[in-house]
Amino acid sequence: MRRETGSGTRTARPLLACVVLGAGTAAVAGLAPGGLGTKRVVEVKDGLSASAYRSVTGMVADAPSWAASLLEAACDAALVVLGLLLAWVCWSAVRRADTRVSAGAVLTGIGTVLAYAASEAVKLVVDEERPCRVLVREAATLAPCPPPGDWSFPSNHATLAAGLAVGLALLRPRLAAVALPLAGAAALLRVMVGAHYPHDVLAGAVLGGSAVAAVLLAFLPLARAAVSALSPTYRTRSADLPDAP
């Protein structure tokens, strides 16, 4: 009976990973502002996202000049903290011979890198102009606008932050209360400084989160088995820890 259950779980995990990845892909495509596969530069001037962008940037329009550097540094700091949390989780799991978490931490890093590469590819397909260039007459921005050709959709920062945060939340649920708000703050800060529309950061978050979740679902049992083979200590502990997520 246990063998049948284990076999069913091993079959279900890749299928569930495909569902998660497919849903994430569909969501990102749905958030894309148009122009997929065309050479036309997309400029978003109207709609809910543009309106929200004006509102958010308007909240900090009167901030002092040094606020831009502070907010950009805070966004980068959030990514650094998430990366350090993942490294700490991995190291503590290695010390405890916890194959599930140590393998999952490595997979989270791999999934995040893959999501970042995908976000760069999507940027080249969508060609969405930065809001700080399109709405320059309507919304004052704190940070300097990135150069032309540095496209806006999706947000790389949000992709990285969400990928790391989702991985941490799945591997160590107690860290979700720290990791997920950090990722949300990193995404919001990119809008506040004027670098992205809200739909850019939302798409990046969906892309990063779904990619990491799919990688963990599909490959965690294999990665755990590989880690278990590295030392007798891992082999003796591997049977005591479940494969979830």
Coordinates of C-alpha atoms in Angstrom, one line a residue:
M1 CA 0.0 0.0 0.0
R2 CA 2.9 2.4 0.8
R3 CA 4.5 1.7 -2.5
E4 CA 1.3 2.6 -4.4
T5 CA 1.0 5.8 -2.4
G6 CA 4.6 6.7 -3.1
S7 CA 4.3 6.0 -6.7
G8 CA 1.1 8.0 -7.0
T9 CA 2.8 10.9 -5.3
R10 CA 5.8 10.8 -7.6
T11 CA 3.5 10.9 -10.6
A12 CA 1.3 13.7 -9.2
R13 CA 4.2 16.0 -8.3
P14 CA 5.4 16.6 -11.9
L15 CA 1.8 17.1 -13.1
L16 CA 1.2 19.6 -10.3
A17 CA 4.4 21.3 -11.2
C18 CA 3.2 21.7 -14.8
V19 CA -0.1 23.1 -13.6
V20 CA 1.6 25.7 -11.4
L21 CA 4.0 26.7 -14.1
G22 CA 1.2 26.8 -16.7
A23 CA -0.9 29.0 -14.5
G24 CA 2.0 31.3 -13.8
T25 CA 2.7 31.5 -17.5
A26 CA -0.9 32.3 -18.3
A27 CA -1.0 35.0 -15.6
V28 CA 2.1 36.7 -16.9
A29 CA 0.8 36.6 -20.5
G30 CA -2.5 38.0 -19.3
L31 CA -0.7 40.9 -17.5
A32 CA 1.4 41.7 -20.6
P33 CA 0.4 45.0 -22.1
G34 CA 0.3 43.8 -25.7
G35 CA 2.8 43.9 -28.5
L36 CA 3.9 40.3 -28.0
G37 CA 6.3 39.2 -30.7
T38 CA 6.1 42.6 -32.6
K39 CA 8.8 45.2 -33.1
R40 CA 6.5 48.0 -31.8
V41 CA 7.5 49.6 -28.5
V42 CA 4.6 49.4 -26.1
E43 CA 3.7 52.5 -24.2
V44 CA 1.1 52.2 -21.4
K45 CA -0.6 55.6 -20.8
D46 CA -4.0 54.6 -19.6
G47 CA -5.7 52.0 -17.5
L48 CA -5.7 50.8 -13.8
S49 CA -1.9 50.2 -13.7
A50 CA -1.0 53.5 -15.1
S51 CA -3.4 55.2 -12.7
A52 CA -2.0 53.3 -9.7
Y53 CA 1.5 54.3 -10.9
R54 CA 0.6 58.0 -10.8
S55 CA -0.9 57.6 -7.4
V56 CA 2.1 55.8 -5.9
T57 CA 4.7 58.0 -7.3
G58 CA 2.6 61.0 -6.3
M59 CA 2.8 60.0 -2.7
V60 CA 6.6 60.4 -2.7
A61 CA 6.9 63.2 -5.3
D62 CA 7.8 65.8 -2.7
A63 CA 10.4 63.6 -0.9
P64 CA 13.9 65.0 -0.7
S65 CA 16.5 64.1 -3.3
W66 CA 18.3 61.7 -1.1
A67 CA 15.1 59.6 -0.7
A68 CA 15.7 58.0 -4.1
S69 CA 19.0 56.5 -3.1
L70 CA 17.5 55.4 0.2
L71 CA 14.5 53.6 -1.4
E72 CA 16.7 52.0 -4.1
A73 CA 19.1 50.8 -1.5
A74 CA 16.2 49.4 0.6
C75 CA 15.0 47.4 -2.4
D76 CA 18.4 45.9 -3.0
A77 CA 18.7 45.3 0.7
A78 CA 15.5 43.3 0.7
L79 CA 17.0 41.0 -2.0
V80 CA 20.2 40.6 0.0
V81 CA 18.3 39.7 3.2
L82 CA 16.2 37.1 1.3
G83 CA 19.4 35.6 -0.2
L84 CA 21.1 35.5 3.2
L85 CA 18.0 33.8 4.7
L86 CA 18.2 31.2 2.0
A87 CA 21.9 30.6 2.7
W88 CA 21.2 30.4 6.4
V89 CA 18.4 27.9 5.9
C90 CA 20.6 25.8 3.6
W91 CA 23.5 25.8 6.1
S92 CA 21.4 25.0 9.1
A93 CA 19.8 22.1 7.1
V94 CA 23.2 20.8 6.2
R95 CA 24.3 20.8 9.8
R96 CA 21.2 18.9 10.8
A97 CA 21.5 16.5 7.8
D98 CA 18.0 17.6 6.7
T99 CA 18.0 16.4 3.1
R100 CA 14.6 17.9 2.2
V101 CA 15.5 21.5 3.2
S102 CA 19.1 21.5 2.0
A103 CA 18.1 20.1 -1.4
G104 CA 15.2 22.5 -1.5
A105 CA 17.4 25.5 -0.8
V106 CA 19.6 24.6 -3.7
L107 CA 16.6 24.1 -6.0
T108 CA 15.2 27.5 -4.8
G109 CA 18.4 29.1 -6.0
I110 CA 18.3 27.4 -9.3
G111 CA 14.6 28.2 -9.8
T112 CA 15.2 31.8 -9.0
V113 CA 18.0 32.1 -11.5
L114 CA 15.9 30.4 -14.2
A115 CA 13.0 32.8 -13.4
Y116 CA 15.4 35.7 -13.8
A117 CA 16.5 34.4 -17.2
A118 CA 12.9 34.0 -18.2
S119 CA 12.1 37.5 -17.2
E120 CA 14.9 38.9 -19.3
A121 CA 13.6 36.9 -22.3
V122 CA 10.0 38.2 -21.7
K123 CA 11.3 41.8 -21.6
L124 CA 12.8 41.3 -25.1
V125 CA 9.4 39.9 -26.4
V126 CA 7.1 42.5 -24.9
D127 CA 9.2 45.7 -25.4
E128 CA 7.3 47.8 -22.8
E129 CA 8.7 51.3 -22.3
R130 CA 9.5 52.4 -18.8
P131 CA 6.7 54.5 -17.2
C132 CA 9.2 57.1 -16.1
R133 CA 9.7 57.8 -19.8
V134 CA 6.1 57.4 -21.0
L135 CA 4.5 59.4 -18.2
V136 CA 7.3 61.8 -17.5
R137 CA 5.0 64.8 -17.9
E138 CA 2.3 63.5 -15.6
A139 CA 4.3 61.8 -12.8
A140 CA 7.5 62.9 -11.2
T141 CA 9.9 60.1 -10.3
L142 CA 12.5 60.0 -7.7
A143 CA 15.2 57.8 -9.3
P144 CA 16.8 58.4 -12.7
C145 CA 15.0 56.6 -15.5
P146 CA 16.9 53.6 -16.9
P147 CA 18.3 54.1 -20.5
P148 CA 16.2 53.4 -23.6
G149 CA 16.0 49.7 -24.4
D150 CA 16.0 48.7 -20.8
W151 CA 12.4 47.4 -20.9
S152 CA 10.0 47.5 -18.0
F153 CA 7.9 44.3 -18.2
P154 CA 8.3 42.2 -16.1
S155 CA 10.3 43.5 -13.1
N156 CA 13.5 41.6 -12.5
H157 CA 13.7 42.7 -8.9
A158 CA 10.2 41.4 -8.2
T159 CA 11.0 38.1 -10.0
L160 CA 14.1 37.6 -7.8
A161 CA 12.4 38.6 -4.6
A162 CA 9.3 36.4 -5.1
G163 CA 11.3 33.4 -6.2
L164 CA 13.4 33.5 -3.0
A165 CA 10.5 34.3 -0.8
V166 CA 8.3 31.5 -2.1
G167 CA 11.1 29.0 -1.8
L168 CA 11.7 30.1 1.8
A169 CA 8.0 29.9 2.6
L170 CA 7.7 26.4 1.2
L171 CA 10.8 25.1 2.9
R172 CA 10.4 26.9 6.2
P173 CA 6.7 28.0 6.6
R174 CA 7.6 30.0 9.7
L175 CA 9.8 32.3 7.6
A176 CA 6.8 33.2 5.3
A177 CA 5.9 36.0 7.8
V178 CA 9.3 37.6 7.0
A179 CA 10.1 36.5 3.5
L180 CA 6.8 37.3 1.8
P181 CA 6.5 40.9 3.2
L182 CA 10.1 41.5 2.2
A183 CA 9.4 40.5 -1.4
G184 CA 6.2 42.6 -1.4
A185 CA 8.2 45.6 -0.1
A186 CA 10.9 45.1 -2.8
A187 CA 8.2 45.1 -5.5
L188 CA 6.4 48.2 -4.1
L189 CA 9.7 50.1 -3.9
R190 CA 10.3 49.6 -7.6
V191 CA 7.0 51.4 -8.3
M192 CA 7.6 54.1 -5.7
V193 CA 10.9 55.1 -7.3
G194 CA 9.2 55.2 -10.7
A195 CA 11.0 52.3 -12.4
H196 CA 8.0 50.1 -13.0
Y197 CA 4.2 50.0 -13.4
P198 CA 2.3 47.9 -10.8
H199 CA 1.5 45.2 -13.4
D200 CA 5.3 44.9 -14.1
V201 CA 6.1 43.9 -10.5
L202 CA 3.0 41.7 -10.2
A203 CA 4.0 39.8 -13.3
G204 CA 7.6 39.5 -12.0
A205 CA 6.3 38.2 -8.7
V206 CA 4.0 35.6 -10.4
L207 CA 6.9 34.5 -12.7
G208 CA 9.4 34.1 -9.9
G209 CA 7.0 32.4 -7.4
S210 CA 5.5 30.0 -9.9
A211 CA 8.9 29.0 -11.3
V212 CA 10.4 28.2 -7.9
A213 CA 7.3 26.4 -6.8
A214 CA 7.3 24.3 -9.9
V215 CA 11.0 23.4 -9.6
L216 CA 10.5 22.3 -6.0
L217 CA 7.5 20.2 -6.9
A218 CA 9.1 18.5 -9.8
F219 CA 12.6 17.9 -8.6
L220 CA 12.7 17.9 -4.8
P221 CA 12.5 14.1 -4.5
L222 CA 15.4 13.6 -7.0
A223 CA 17.5 16.3 -5.5
R224 CA 16.9 14.9 -2.0
A225 CA 18.0 11.5 -3.2
A226 CA 21.2 13.0 -4.7
V227 CA 22.0 14.8 -1.4
S228 CA 21.3 11.7 0.6
A229 CA 23.8 9.7 -1.4
L230 CA 26.6 12.2 -0.4
S231 CA 27.0 10.9 3.1
P232 CA 26.0 8.1 5.5
T233 CA 24.5 10.7 7.9
Y234 CA 22.1 11.9 5.2
R235 CA 21.2 8.4 4.3
T236 CA 20.2 7.6 7.9
R237 CA 18.1 10.7 8.2
S238 CA 16.5 10.7 4.8
A239 CA 13.8 8.2 5.7
D240 CA 12.6 10.4 8.6
L241 CA 11.7 13.5 6.6
P242 CA 8.8 13.9 4.1
D243 CA 9.2 15.2 0.5
A244 CA 6.7 18.0 0.9
P245 CA 6.1 20.5 -0.6

